């Protein structure tokens, strides 16, 4: 096996009473691991190729520690050594290719590759993940199978404790798995695992970031960044604004926000937005919105659908306060974020 594999990770997670995986935590997932590492693992794991996950016991963990230490992966070797004495389920997941996942451990590896900033959302295959992610009760005692929750709640009460259910969802919050460097997240439950949060990003209390969405770098997020949407550096998404994702009506159009953009409070975006663009507060711009283009003297030039303006830079979208028509003219200002506000080191 001399060719480059897609990914490899060793982790621990939670299974239900049937032995089915609910979630997996990978401390240090590897993207494109060294082929020599895979060659060393083949005889140990009896790996025959393809994308798979393999439960491992303490004996295997000890052998894996030696392999990773010999491969100069000392930090990962230390993690594996700690797993040797763990009573939690342990697993190694190998992705030979970036094919559509076929198991829960594979999905969790791909989501964590994104949130660790090892790969960007739209550069990885997440097809079919919903069917592979069980709906889980996320509690102060970790992930619990929905069908096992009533008994666990009862047992907690008998012990004089409260089992608090924070959410019931297929996706956990990102910060229970990884906290990327240089970010500020005011309400962690509003950022799902699989989000790509760029360094310098601030996500305020009402900001939301879905899996498969993200920011390139410094950004202010006070609105919703939907699945599939990437926000360029130095852009500002105002309070209550919305981006139309691939799961919320965006269909095959991949919505994005360029750099130095401003989407005003309670505005919305349904086209890819170029650099240095502004959408005024309260204006929802969809691909089919009719837009009146104005020249430098603010005189009408032509009327087009907004989709014809996708990706074009330096545009200001506003609604005429008299006629109610959507207008587009050249944006002569650049959105500049407060450097001090977005320095999270």
PDB file of C-alpha atoms in Angstrom, residues 19-148:
ATOM      1  CA  UNK A  19     -23.459  -2.375  20.709  1.00  0.00           C
ATOM      2  CA  UNK A  20     -24.338   0.217  18.071  1.00  0.00           C
ATOM      3  CA  UNK A  21     -22.148   3.323  17.884  1.00  0.00           C
ATOM      4  CA  UNK A  22     -23.785   6.570  18.986  1.00  0.00           C
ATOM      5  CA  UNK A  23     -20.720   8.826  18.643  1.00  0.00           C
ATOM      6  CA  UNK A  24     -16.918   8.708  18.429  1.00  0.00           C
ATOM      7  CA  UNK A  25     -14.292  11.155  19.707  1.00  0.00           C
ATOM      8  CA  UNK A  26     -10.977  11.237  17.794  1.00  0.00           C
ATOM      9  CA  UNK A  27      -8.256  13.177  19.599  1.00  0.00           C
ATOM     10  CA  UNK A  28      -5.873  13.593  16.646  1.00  0.00           C
ATOM     11  CA  UNK A  29      -7.352  12.576  13.282  1.00  0.00           C
ATOM     12  CA  UNK A  30      -4.851  12.293  10.451  1.00  0.00           C
ATOM     13  CA  UNK A  31      -5.486  13.542   6.920  1.00  0.00           C
ATOM     14  CA  UNK A  32      -3.430  11.739   4.248  1.00  0.00           C
ATOM     15  CA  UNK A  33      -1.397   9.596   6.688  1.00  0.00           C
ATOM     16  CA  UNK A  34       2.049   8.376   5.703  1.00  0.00           C
ATOM     17  CA  UNK A  35       1.789   5.206   3.550  1.00  0.00           C
ATOM     18  CA  UNK A  36       4.479   3.543   5.661  1.00  0.00           C
ATOM     19  CA  UNK A  37       2.201   3.924   8.677  1.00  0.00           C
ATOM     20  CA  UNK A  38      -0.581   2.069   6.891  1.00  0.00           C
ATOM     21  CA  UNK A  39       1.845  -0.674   5.876  1.00  0.00           C
ATOM     22  CA  UNK A  40       2.750  -1.182   9.532  1.00  0.00           C
ATOM     23  CA  UNK A  41      -0.916  -1.420  10.537  1.00  0.00           C
ATOM     24  CA  UNK A  42      -2.010  -3.964   7.903  1.00  0.00           C
ATOM     25  CA  UNK A  43      -0.737  -7.147   9.613  1.00  0.00           C
ATOM     26  CA  UNK A  44      -1.665  -5.926  13.087  1.00  0.00           C
ATOM     27  CA  UNK A  45      -5.282  -5.129  12.198  1.00  0.00           C
ATOM     28  CA  UNK A  46      -5.672  -7.712   9.415  1.00  0.00           C
ATOM     29  CA  UNK A  47      -6.816  -4.807   7.283  1.00  0.00           C
ATOM     30  CA  UNK A  48      -7.675  -5.793   3.715  1.00  0.00           C
ATOM     31  CA  UNK A  49      -8.490  -2.403   2.216  1.00  0.00           C
ATOM     32  CA  UNK A  50     -11.402  -0.033   1.783  1.00  0.00           C
ATOM     33  CA  UNK A  51     -13.115   2.285   4.232  1.00  0.00           C
ATOM     34  CA  UNK A  52     -13.821   0.625   7.555  1.00  0.00           C
ATOM     35  CA  UNK A  53     -13.739   0.847  11.333  1.00  0.00           C
ATOM     36  CA  UNK A  54     -12.226  -1.791  13.604  1.00  0.00           C
ATOM     37  CA  UNK A  55     -12.964  -2.082  17.346  1.00  0.00           C
ATOM     38  CA  UNK A  56      -9.731  -2.481  19.304  1.00  0.00           C
ATOM     39  CA  UNK A  57      -8.920  -3.938  22.723  1.00  0.00           C
ATOM     40  CA  UNK A  58      -6.172  -3.132  25.234  1.00  0.00           C
ATOM     41  CA  UNK A  59      -3.717  -5.576  23.671  1.00  0.00           C
ATOM     42  CA  UNK A  60      -4.199  -4.032  20.247  1.00  0.00           C
ATOM     43  CA  UNK A  61      -3.861  -0.545  21.748  1.00  0.00           C
ATOM     44  CA  UNK A  62      -0.480  -1.524  23.200  1.00  0.00           C
ATOM     45  CA  UNK A  63       0.696  -2.796  19.811  1.00  0.00           C
ATOM     46  CA  UNK A  64      -0.628   0.319  18.077  1.00  0.00           C
ATOM     47  CA  UNK A  65       1.246   2.530  20.525  1.00  0.00           C
ATOM     48  CA  UNK A  66       4.504   0.919  19.447  1.00  0.00           C
ATOM     49  CA  UNK A  67       3.690   1.355  15.760  1.00  0.00           C
ATOM     50  CA  UNK A  68       2.819   5.040  16.100  1.00  0.00           C
ATOM     51  CA  UNK A  69       5.868   5.745  18.254  1.00  0.00           C
ATOM     52  CA  UNK A  70       8.098   4.126  15.666  1.00  0.00           C
ATOM     53  CA  UNK A  71       6.451   6.345  13.044  1.00  0.00           C
ATOM     54  CA  UNK A  72       7.397   9.493  15.018  1.00  0.00           C
ATOM     55  CA  UNK A  73       3.759  10.101  15.987  1.00  0.00           C
ATOM     56  CA  UNK A  74       4.582  10.585  19.666  1.00  0.00           C
ATOM     57  CA  UNK A  75       1.507  12.621  20.677  1.00  0.00           C
ATOM     58  CA  UNK A  76      -0.864  10.137  19.086  1.00  0.00           C
ATOM     59  CA  UNK A  77       1.125   7.291  20.642  1.00  0.00           C
ATOM     60  CA  UNK A  78       0.615   8.886  24.061  1.00  0.00           C
ATOM     61  CA  UNK A  79      -3.136   9.067  23.404  1.00  0.00           C
ATOM     62  CA  UNK A  80      -3.217   5.402  22.422  1.00  0.00           C
ATOM     63  CA  UNK A  81      -1.292   4.463  25.555  1.00  0.00           C
ATOM     64  CA  UNK A  82      -3.968   6.207  27.631  1.00  0.00           C
ATOM     65  CA  UNK A  83      -6.630   4.201  25.795  1.00  0.00           C
ATOM     66  CA  UNK A  84      -5.033   0.913  26.902  1.00  0.00           C
ATOM     67  CA  UNK A  85      -6.592   1.154  30.365  1.00  0.00           C
ATOM     68  CA  UNK A  86      -9.892   2.720  29.300  1.00  0.00           C
ATOM     69  CA  UNK A  87     -13.122   0.791  29.787  1.00  0.00           C
ATOM     70  CA  UNK A  88     -14.828   2.801  27.052  1.00  0.00           C
ATOM     71  CA  UNK A  89     -15.293   1.340  23.545  1.00  0.00           C
ATOM     72  CA  UNK A  90     -12.259   2.028  21.358  1.00  0.00           C
ATOM     73  CA  UNK A  91     -11.986   2.065  17.591  1.00  0.00           C
ATOM     74  CA  UNK A  92      -9.610   2.713  14.717  1.00  0.00           C
ATOM     75  CA  UNK A  93     -11.193   4.103  11.551  1.00  0.00           C
ATOM     76  CA  UNK A  94      -9.440   3.894   8.202  1.00  0.00           C
ATOM     77  CA  UNK A  95     -10.628   5.778   5.128  1.00  0.00           C
ATOM     78  CA  UNK A  96      -8.809   4.608   2.047  1.00  0.00           C
ATOM     79  CA  UNK A  97     -10.764   7.062  -0.098  1.00  0.00           C
ATOM     80  CA  UNK A  98     -13.147   9.980   0.332  1.00  0.00           C
ATOM     81  CA  UNK A  99     -16.120   7.840  -0.632  1.00  0.00           C
ATOM     82  CA  UNK A 100     -19.565   8.369   0.889  1.00  0.00           C
ATOM     83  CA  UNK A 101     -19.447   7.109   4.488  1.00  0.00           C
ATOM     84  CA  UNK A 102     -21.115   3.812   5.397  1.00  0.00           C
ATOM     85  CA  UNK A 103     -20.919   3.833   9.211  1.00  0.00           C
ATOM     86  CA  UNK A 104     -21.286   6.131  12.206  1.00  0.00           C
ATOM     87  CA  UNK A 105     -17.538   6.071  13.074  1.00  0.00           C
ATOM     88  CA  UNK A 106     -16.739   7.131   9.494  1.00  0.00           C
ATOM     89  CA  UNK A 107     -19.173  10.049   9.670  1.00  0.00           C
ATOM     90  CA  UNK A 108     -17.718  11.252  12.976  1.00  0.00           C
ATOM     91  CA  UNK A 109     -14.208  11.118  11.541  1.00  0.00           C
ATOM     92  CA  UNK A 110     -15.194  13.254   8.559  1.00  0.00           C
ATOM     93  CA  UNK A 111     -17.013  15.798  10.715  1.00  0.00           C
ATOM     94  CA  UNK A 112     -13.994  16.107  12.998  1.00  0.00           C
ATOM     95  CA  UNK A 113     -11.602  16.490  10.062  1.00  0.00           C
ATOM     96  CA  UNK A 114     -13.599  19.606   9.163  1.00  0.00           C
ATOM     97  CA  UNK A 115     -13.803  21.047  12.664  1.00  0.00           C
ATOM     98  CA  UNK A 116     -10.062  20.428  13.188  1.00  0.00           C
ATOM     99  CA  UNK A 117      -9.575  22.581  10.041  1.00  0.00           C
ATOM    100  CA  UNK A 118      -7.810  19.741   8.260  1.00  0.00           C
ATOM    101  CA  UNK A 119     -10.155  19.998   5.281  1.00  0.00           C
ATOM    102  CA  UNK A 120     -12.846  22.448   4.205  1.00  0.00           C
ATOM    103  CA  UNK A 121     -16.536  21.482   4.162  1.00  0.00           C
ATOM    104  CA  UNK A 122     -17.150  21.474   0.423  1.00  0.00           C
ATOM    105  CA  UNK A 123     -13.984  19.482  -0.231  1.00  0.00           C
ATOM    106  CA  UNK A 124     -15.178  16.299   1.515  1.00  0.00           C
ATOM    107  CA  UNK A 125     -17.887  13.749   0.708  1.00  0.00           C
ATOM    108  CA  UNK A 126     -20.689  13.834   3.314  1.00  0.00           C
ATOM    109  CA  UNK A 127     -23.328  12.202   1.140  1.00  0.00           C
ATOM    110  CA  UNK A 128     -25.864  10.104   3.049  1.00  0.00           C
ATOM    111  CA  UNK A 129     -24.691  10.982   6.553  1.00  0.00           C
ATOM    112  CA  UNK A 130     -28.170  11.558   8.028  1.00  0.00           C
ATOM    113  CA  UNK A 131     -29.101   7.889   7.760  1.00  0.00           C
ATOM    114  CA  UNK A 132     -25.872   6.954   9.569  1.00  0.00           C
ATOM    115  CA  UNK A 133     -26.235   9.354  12.490  1.00  0.00           C
ATOM    116  CA  UNK A 134     -28.566   8.123  15.244  1.00  0.00           C
ATOM    117  CA  UNK A 135     -30.801  10.647  16.958  1.00  0.00           C
ATOM    118  CA  UNK A 136     -29.172  10.927  20.375  1.00  0.00           C
ATOM    119  CA  UNK A 137     -29.984  12.482  23.738  1.00  0.00           C
ATOM    120  CA  UNK A 138     -26.985  14.686  24.539  1.00  0.00           C
ATOM    121  CA  UNK A 139     -26.811  14.886  28.327  1.00  0.00           C
ATOM    122  CA  UNK A 140     -24.505  15.919  31.151  1.00  0.00           C
ATOM    123  CA  UNK A 141     -23.502  12.233  31.227  1.00  0.00           C
ATOM    124  CA  UNK A 142     -22.750  12.063  27.529  1.00  0.00           C
ATOM    125  CA  UNK A 143     -24.630  10.536  24.604  1.00  0.00           C
ATOM    126  CA  UNK A 144     -27.563   8.259  25.434  1.00  0.00           C
ATOM    127  CA  UNK A 145     -29.723   6.188  23.103  1.00  0.00           C
ATOM    128  CA  UNK A 146     -33.232   7.692  22.993  1.00  0.00           C
ATOM    129  CA  UNK A 147     -34.803   4.323  23.821  1.00  0.00           C
ATOM    130  CA  UNK A 148     -32.542   3.947  26.865  1.00  0.00           C
TER     131      UNK A 148
END
